[in-house]
Coordinates of C-alpha atoms in Angstrom, one line a residue:
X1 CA 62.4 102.3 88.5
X2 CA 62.2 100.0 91.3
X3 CA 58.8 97.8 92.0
X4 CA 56.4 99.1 94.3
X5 CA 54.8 96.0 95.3
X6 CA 53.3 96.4 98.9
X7 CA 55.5 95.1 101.7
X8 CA 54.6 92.0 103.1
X9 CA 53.1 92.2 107.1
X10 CA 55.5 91.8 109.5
X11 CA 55.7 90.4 113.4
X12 CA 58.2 92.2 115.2
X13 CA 60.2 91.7 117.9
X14 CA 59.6 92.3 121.5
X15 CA 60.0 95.5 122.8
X16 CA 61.4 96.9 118.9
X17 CA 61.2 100.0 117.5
X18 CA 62.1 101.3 114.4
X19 CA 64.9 103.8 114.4
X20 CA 63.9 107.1 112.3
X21 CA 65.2 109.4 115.0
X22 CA 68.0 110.6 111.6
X23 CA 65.5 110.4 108.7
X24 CA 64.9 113.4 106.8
X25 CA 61.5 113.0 106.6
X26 CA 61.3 116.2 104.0
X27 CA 62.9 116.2 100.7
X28 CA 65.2 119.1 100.2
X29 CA 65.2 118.7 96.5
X30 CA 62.0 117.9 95.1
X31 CA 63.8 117.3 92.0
X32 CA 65.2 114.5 93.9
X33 CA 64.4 110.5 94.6
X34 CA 64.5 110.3 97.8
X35 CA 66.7 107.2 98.4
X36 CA 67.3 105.1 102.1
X37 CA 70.8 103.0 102.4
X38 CA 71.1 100.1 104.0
X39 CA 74.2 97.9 104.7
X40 CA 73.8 94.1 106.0
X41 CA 76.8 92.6 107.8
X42 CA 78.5 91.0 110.3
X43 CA 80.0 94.4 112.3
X44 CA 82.2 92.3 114.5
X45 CA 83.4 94.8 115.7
X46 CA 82.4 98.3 113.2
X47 CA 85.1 99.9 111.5
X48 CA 85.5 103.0 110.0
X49 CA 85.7 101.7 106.8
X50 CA 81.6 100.6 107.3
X51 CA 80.7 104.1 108.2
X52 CA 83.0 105.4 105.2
X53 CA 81.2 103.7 102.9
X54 CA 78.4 106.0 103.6
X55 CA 79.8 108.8 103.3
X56 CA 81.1 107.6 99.7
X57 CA 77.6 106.4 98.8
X58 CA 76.4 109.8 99.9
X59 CA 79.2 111.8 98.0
X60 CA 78.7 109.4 94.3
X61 CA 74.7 109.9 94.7
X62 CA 75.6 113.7 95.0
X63 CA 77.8 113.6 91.5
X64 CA 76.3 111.1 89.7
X65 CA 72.5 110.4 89.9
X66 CA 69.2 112.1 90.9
X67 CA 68.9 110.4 94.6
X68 CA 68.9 112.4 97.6
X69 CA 69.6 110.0 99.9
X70 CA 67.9 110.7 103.3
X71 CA 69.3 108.4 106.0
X72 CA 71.3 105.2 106.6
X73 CA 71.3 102.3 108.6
X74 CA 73.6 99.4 109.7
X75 CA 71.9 96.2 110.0
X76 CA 73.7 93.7 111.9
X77 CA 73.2 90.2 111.4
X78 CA 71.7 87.4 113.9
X79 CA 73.6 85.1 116.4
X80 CA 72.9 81.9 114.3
X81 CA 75.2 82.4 111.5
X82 CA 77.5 81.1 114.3
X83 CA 80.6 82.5 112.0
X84 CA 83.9 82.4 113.5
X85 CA 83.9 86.0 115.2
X86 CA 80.7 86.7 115.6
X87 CA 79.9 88.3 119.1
X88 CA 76.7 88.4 120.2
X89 CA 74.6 90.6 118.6
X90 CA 74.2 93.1 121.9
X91 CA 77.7 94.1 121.8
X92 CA 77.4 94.1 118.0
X93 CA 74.6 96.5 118.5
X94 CA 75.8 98.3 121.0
X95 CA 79.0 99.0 119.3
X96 CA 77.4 100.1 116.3
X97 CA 75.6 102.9 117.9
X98 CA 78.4 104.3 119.5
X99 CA 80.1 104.3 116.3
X100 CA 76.8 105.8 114.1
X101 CA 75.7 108.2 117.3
X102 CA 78.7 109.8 118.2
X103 CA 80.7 109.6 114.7
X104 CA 77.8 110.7 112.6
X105 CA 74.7 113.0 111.9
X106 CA 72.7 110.8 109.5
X107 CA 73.4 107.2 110.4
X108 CA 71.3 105.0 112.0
X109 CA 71.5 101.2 113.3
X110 CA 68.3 98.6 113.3
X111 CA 68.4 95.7 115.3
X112 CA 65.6 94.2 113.7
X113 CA 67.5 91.7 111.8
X114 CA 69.8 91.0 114.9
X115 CA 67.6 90.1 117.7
X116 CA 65.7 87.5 115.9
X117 CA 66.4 83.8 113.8
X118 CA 67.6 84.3 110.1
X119 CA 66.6 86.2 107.9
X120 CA 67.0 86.8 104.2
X121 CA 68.9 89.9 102.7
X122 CA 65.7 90.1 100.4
X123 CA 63.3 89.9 103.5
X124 CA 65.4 92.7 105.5
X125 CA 65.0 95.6 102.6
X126 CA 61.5 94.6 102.8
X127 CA 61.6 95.3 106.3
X128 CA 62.9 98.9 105.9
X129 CA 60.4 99.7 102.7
X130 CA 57.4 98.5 104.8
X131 CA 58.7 100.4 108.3
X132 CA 59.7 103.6 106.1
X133 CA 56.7 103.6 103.0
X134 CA 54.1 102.0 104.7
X135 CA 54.1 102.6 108.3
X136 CA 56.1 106.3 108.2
X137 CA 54.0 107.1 104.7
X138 CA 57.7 107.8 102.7
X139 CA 58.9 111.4 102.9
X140 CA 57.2 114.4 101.4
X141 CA 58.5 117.5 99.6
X142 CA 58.6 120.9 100.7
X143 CA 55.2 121.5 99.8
X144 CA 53.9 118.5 101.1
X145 CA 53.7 116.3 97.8
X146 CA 54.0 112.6 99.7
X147 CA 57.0 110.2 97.9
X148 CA 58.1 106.8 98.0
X149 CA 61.3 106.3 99.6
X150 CA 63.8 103.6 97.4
X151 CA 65.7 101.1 99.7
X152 CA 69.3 100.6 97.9
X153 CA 71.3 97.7 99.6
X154 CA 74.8 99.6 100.2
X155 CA 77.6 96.7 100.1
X156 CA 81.5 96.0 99.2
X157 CA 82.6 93.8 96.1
X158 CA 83.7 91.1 98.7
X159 CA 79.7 90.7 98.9
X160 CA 78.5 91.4 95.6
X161 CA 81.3 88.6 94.4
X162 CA 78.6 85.9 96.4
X163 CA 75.7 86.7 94.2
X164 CA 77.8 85.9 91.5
X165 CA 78.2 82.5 93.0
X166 CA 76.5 79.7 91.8
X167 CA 74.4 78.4 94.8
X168 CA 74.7 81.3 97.2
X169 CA 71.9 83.3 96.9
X170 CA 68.4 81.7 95.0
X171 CA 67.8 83.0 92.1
X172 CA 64.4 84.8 93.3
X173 CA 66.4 86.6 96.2
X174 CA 68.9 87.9 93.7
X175 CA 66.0 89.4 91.4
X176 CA 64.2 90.8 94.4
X177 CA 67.1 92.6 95.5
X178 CA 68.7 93.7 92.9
X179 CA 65.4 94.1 90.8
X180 CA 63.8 95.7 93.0
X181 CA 65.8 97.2 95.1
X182 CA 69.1 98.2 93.7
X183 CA 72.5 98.3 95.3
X184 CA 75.6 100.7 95.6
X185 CA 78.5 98.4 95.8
X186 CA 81.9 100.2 97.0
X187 CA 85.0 99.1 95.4
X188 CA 87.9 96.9 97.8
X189 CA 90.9 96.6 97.6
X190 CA 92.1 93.7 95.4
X191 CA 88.7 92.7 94.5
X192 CA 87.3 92.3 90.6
X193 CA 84.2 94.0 90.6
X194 CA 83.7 93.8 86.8
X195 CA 84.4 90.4 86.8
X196 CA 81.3 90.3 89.2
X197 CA 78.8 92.5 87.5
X198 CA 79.0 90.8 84.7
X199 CA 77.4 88.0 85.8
X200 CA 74.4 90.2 87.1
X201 CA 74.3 91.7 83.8
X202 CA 70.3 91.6 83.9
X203 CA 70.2 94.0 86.8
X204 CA 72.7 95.8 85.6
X205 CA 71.0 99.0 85.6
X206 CA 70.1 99.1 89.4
X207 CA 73.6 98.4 90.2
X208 CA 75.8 101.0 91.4
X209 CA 79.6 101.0 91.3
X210 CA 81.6 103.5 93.4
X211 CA 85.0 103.0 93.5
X212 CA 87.7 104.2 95.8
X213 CA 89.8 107.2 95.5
X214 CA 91.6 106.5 99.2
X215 CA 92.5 103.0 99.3
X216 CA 91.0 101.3 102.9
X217 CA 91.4 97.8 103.6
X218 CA 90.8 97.7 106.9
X219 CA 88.0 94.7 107.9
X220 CA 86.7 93.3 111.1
X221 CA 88.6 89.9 110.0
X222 CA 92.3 92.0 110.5
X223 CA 90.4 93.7 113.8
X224 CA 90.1 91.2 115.3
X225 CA 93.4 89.4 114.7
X226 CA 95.0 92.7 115.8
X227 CA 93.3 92.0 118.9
X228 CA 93.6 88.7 119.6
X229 CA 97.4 89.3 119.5
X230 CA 97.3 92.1 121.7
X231 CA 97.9 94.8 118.8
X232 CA 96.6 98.4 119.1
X233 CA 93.1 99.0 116.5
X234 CA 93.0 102.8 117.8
X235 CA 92.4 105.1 114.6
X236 CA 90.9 101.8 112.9
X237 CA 87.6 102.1 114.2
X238 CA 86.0 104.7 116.9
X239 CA 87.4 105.1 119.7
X240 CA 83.8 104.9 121.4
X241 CA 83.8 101.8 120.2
X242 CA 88.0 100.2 121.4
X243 CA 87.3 101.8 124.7
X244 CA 84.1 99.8 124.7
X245 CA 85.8 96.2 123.6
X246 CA 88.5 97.2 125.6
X247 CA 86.3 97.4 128.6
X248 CA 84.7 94.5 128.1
X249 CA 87.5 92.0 127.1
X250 CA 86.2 91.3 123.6
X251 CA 88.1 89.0 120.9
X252 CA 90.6 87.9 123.3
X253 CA 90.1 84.5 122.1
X254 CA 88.5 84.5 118.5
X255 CA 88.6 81.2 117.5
X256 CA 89.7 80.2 113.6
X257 CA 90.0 83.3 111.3
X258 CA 87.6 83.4 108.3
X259 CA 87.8 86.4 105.4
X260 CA 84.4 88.3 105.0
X261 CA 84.3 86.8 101.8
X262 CA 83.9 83.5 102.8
X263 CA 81.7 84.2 105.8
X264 CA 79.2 86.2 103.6
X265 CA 79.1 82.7 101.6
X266 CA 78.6 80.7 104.4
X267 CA 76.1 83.0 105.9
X268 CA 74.2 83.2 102.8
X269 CA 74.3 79.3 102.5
X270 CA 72.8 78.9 105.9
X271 CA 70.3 81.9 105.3
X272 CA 68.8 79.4 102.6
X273 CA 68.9 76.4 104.2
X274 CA 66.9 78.0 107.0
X275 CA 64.9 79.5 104.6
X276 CA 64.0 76.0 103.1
X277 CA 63.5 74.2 106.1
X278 CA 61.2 76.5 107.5
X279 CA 59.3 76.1 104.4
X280 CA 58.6 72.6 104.2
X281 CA 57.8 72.3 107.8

């Protein structure tokens, strides 16, 4: 069971608002856990292989555990990871909610994490548990029983490989969200996930492996280099979203290419350093 340790107090933005416009705020099932997904990333630009995830989460929770999973969101990251590709985070916003408001029913994006300096993985799923337990009160059933809402990071192998990578994430991050929290990590193409896991073997049991029957290895990284030499990305991601970079002349000129891999290490890196200098000061 994850920890229910009250959310720390948080300052929000300007002018923010958390999204719940999608949350199923009553439990179908009362047999059920009711379970929120969230996925952390880049989304320069959104693919359809980010919103398919999702949809396998949702499917593998169906067949396989006792979560009813009511609602997901996209969190895009902020402007100073500075990683090659990175586009501001309005269009990255932006883009995202074409993609989750006219592609889906359930989806949501937060721009919490965007709009502001870094912030930890660990400290954005305490975000969501504080906006959804604290200030929404969780979900209740059908006959008005009021239940905690889990927060499950949702997140490829290409990111679970950092955590298994000395120096990446601190040790108290890793614990927090995986000990904690949980995660549903969807299976990519040519990636080890055992290989991974094993090295998280302690939180093994809040670890979630869903592997994929359709092979997809679409990623923003190829997007973009489609783009940048003029290539078509229709049928890769939502059209909402090409006729909006389309529109607006995005990744013409990219800059060096960099595999999601190594960006989430990078990111990660920086996320710590931040974290550390802020602390001392």
């Amino acid at each position: 069971m994850a920890s229910r340790t009250p959310s720390p107090t948080f300052t929000d933005p300007p002018n923010y608002s958390f999204p719940a416009h999608r949350l199923n705020r009553v439990l179908r099932d009362s047999t059920k856990q009711p379970i929120v997904l969230v996925a952390c990333g880049s989304f320069s630009p959104v693919t359809y292989l980010h919103l398919r995830m999702f949809e396998m989460a949702r499917d593998y929770a169906r067949h396989n555990t006792d979560y009813e999973i009511i609602g997901g969101y996209l969190s895009p990251v902020s402007d100073q990871y500075k990683k090659p590709g990175l586009l501001a985070a309005s269009h990255r916003i932006h883009m995202c909610t074409l993609a989750t408001e006219q592609t889906s029913t359930w989806l949501m994006v937060d721009p919490w994490e965007a709009v502001q300096d870094y912030q930890r993985t660990a400290v954005v799923l305490d975000h969501f548990d504080h906006e959804i337990n604290v200030k929404l009160g969780g979900v209740t059933t059908a006959d008005g029983e009021q239940r905690h809402v889990r927060i499950l990071l949702l997140a490829g192998s290409d990111l679970i490989a950092t955590m298994s990578e000395p120096g990446v994430w601190s040790e108290p991050d890793l614990d927090h969200i995986l000990g904690r929290y949980g995660t549903m990590i969807v299976e990519r193409a040519g990636s080890d996930m055992a290989q991974a896991i094993d090295s998280l073997a302690r939180w093994k049991h809040n670890i979630h492996l869903i592997h994929q029957l359709i092979q997809n290895d679409v990623s923003s990284t190829k997007v973009r280099l489609f783009l940048r030499r003029g290539l078509s990305v229709r049928y890769l991601l939502p059209n909402p979203v090409v006729d909006y970079i389309e529109a607006n002349g995005l990744y013409v000129d990219d800059g060096p290419n960099a595999s999601a891999s190594s960006g989430a290490i990078a990111a990660e890196k920086e996320k710590a350093a931040a974290s550390s200098s802020s602390t001392k000061s």
